[in-house]
PDB file of C-alpha atoms in Angstrom:
ATOM      1  CA  MET A 286     140.859 156.992 173.120  1.00  0.00           C
ATOM      2  CA  GLN A 287     142.477 156.007 169.840  1.00  0.00           C
ATOM      3  CA  GLU A 288     141.510 157.890 166.684  1.00  0.00           C
ATOM      4  CA  LYS A 289     139.372 155.868 164.277  1.00  0.00           C
ATOM      5  CA  THR A 290     140.012 155.996 160.546  1.00  0.00           C
ATOM      6  CA  ILE A 291     138.086 154.385 157.696  1.00  0.00           C
ATOM      7  CA  THR A 292     139.848 154.182 154.331  1.00  0.00           C
ATOM      8  CA  ILE A 293     137.874 153.182 151.240  1.00  0.00           C
ATOM      9  CA  THR A 294     139.760 152.471 148.023  1.00  0.00           C
ATOM     10  CA  ILE A 295     138.025 151.918 144.672  1.00  0.00           C
ATOM     11  CA  ASP A 296     140.144 150.631 141.784  1.00  0.00           C
ATOM     12  CA  GLU A 297     139.685 151.194 138.035  1.00  0.00           C
ATOM     13  CA  GLN A 298     137.468 148.092 137.729  1.00  0.00           C
ATOM     14  CA  GLY A 299     135.131 149.345 140.460  1.00  0.00           C
ATOM     15  CA  HIS A 300     136.340 146.910 143.121  1.00  0.00           C
ATOM     16  CA  SER A 301     136.550 148.426 146.563  1.00  0.00           C
ATOM     17  CA  THR A 302     138.491 147.739 149.732  1.00  0.00           C
ATOM     18  CA  LEU A 303     137.669 148.961 153.200  1.00  0.00           C
ATOM     19  CA  ASP A 304     140.331 149.403 155.877  1.00  0.00           C
ATOM     20  CA  LEU A 305     139.302 150.143 159.458  1.00  0.00           C
ATOM     21  CA  ASP A 306     141.972 151.491 161.772  1.00  0.00           C
ATOM     22  CA  GLY A 307     141.487 152.204 165.470  1.00  0.00           C
ATOM     23  CA  PHE A 308     138.428 149.967 165.832  1.00  0.00           C
ATOM     24  CA  VAL A 309     138.498 147.129 168.372  1.00  0.00           C
ATOM     25  CA  GLY A 310     136.543 143.888 168.619  1.00  0.00           C
ATOM     26  CA  LYS A 311     132.887 143.912 167.625  1.00  0.00           C
ATOM     27  CA  GLU A 312     132.942 147.641 166.800  1.00  0.00           C
ATOM     28  CA  CYS A 313     134.967 146.598 163.715  1.00  0.00           C
ATOM     29  CA  GLU A 314     132.061 144.445 162.542  1.00  0.00           C
ATOM     30  CA  LYS A 315     129.521 147.192 163.228  1.00  0.00           C
ATOM     31  CA  ALA A 316     131.463 149.785 161.211  1.00  0.00           C
ATOM     32  CA  PHE A 317     132.082 147.285 158.412  1.00  0.00           C
ATOM     33  CA  GLU A 318     128.401 146.331 158.157  1.00  0.00           C
ATOM     34  CA  ASP A 319     127.378 149.996 158.081  1.00  0.00           C
ATOM     35  CA  PHE A 320     129.567 150.567 155.012  1.00  0.00           C
ATOM     36  CA  ARG A 321     128.981 147.211 153.317  1.00  0.00           C
ATOM     37  CA  GLY A 322     125.230 147.577 152.987  1.00  0.00           C
ATOM     38  CA  GLY A 323     123.923 144.851 150.695  1.00  0.00           C
ATOM     39  CA  ASP A 324     127.170 144.342 148.772  1.00  0.00           C
ATOM     40  CA  THR A 325     128.746 140.884 148.552  1.00  0.00           C
ATOM     41  CA  VAL A 326     132.045 140.327 150.341  1.00  0.00           C
ATOM     42  CA  LYS A 327     134.585 138.348 148.302  1.00  0.00           C
ATOM     43  CA  LEU A 328     137.405 138.320 150.864  1.00  0.00           C
ATOM     44  CA  GLU A 329     137.427 139.273 154.514  1.00  0.00           C
ATOM     45  CA  GLN A 330     140.665 139.573 156.485  1.00  0.00           C
ATOM     46  CA  LYS A 331     140.453 140.541 160.118  1.00  0.00           C
ATOM     47  CA  LYS A 332     143.311 142.459 161.731  1.00  0.00           C
ATOM     48  CA  ALA A 333     144.665 141.583 165.173  1.00  0.00           C
ATOM     49  CA  ALA A 334     142.614 144.441 166.676  1.00  0.00           C
ATOM     50  CA  TYR A 335     139.430 142.518 165.863  1.00  0.00           C
ATOM     51  CA  TYR A 336     140.403 139.831 168.355  1.00  0.00           C
ATOM     52  CA  VAL A 337     141.043 142.317 171.187  1.00  0.00           C
ATOM     53  CA  SER A 338     138.044 142.784 173.448  1.00  0.00           C
ATOM     54  CA  GLN A 339     136.812 146.314 174.040  1.00  0.00           C
ATOM     55  CA  HIS A 340     137.266 145.788 177.791  1.00  0.00           C
ATOM     56  CA  SER A 341     140.947 144.872 177.278  1.00  0.00           C
ATOM     57  CA  GLU A 342     141.486 147.956 175.105  1.00  0.00           C
ATOM     58  CA  GLN A 343     139.849 150.228 177.692  1.00  0.00           C
ATOM     59  CA  GLU A 344     142.086 148.826 180.436  1.00  0.00           C
ATOM     60  CA  ARG A 345     145.182 149.291 178.263  1.00  0.00           C
ATOM     61  CA  THR A 346     144.398 152.929 177.465  1.00  0.00           C
ATOM     62  CA  ARG A 347     143.808 153.831 181.132  1.00  0.00           C
ATOM     63  CA  HIS A 348     147.391 152.985 182.107  1.00  0.00           C
TER      64      HIS A 348
END
């Protein structure tokens, strides 16, 4: 199983970015929502891993 990393960066103006690494498919959304809380999202960019199904990732890691 791939290690999961969450990186939160807050700049001098108080703006934050959230980078999820090692998450696949809908688990990306779940982790993001847990951190987002009630904050407003100004820009959302999904990585390629978001579009990979968890089933596909499990099959890939078994081989």
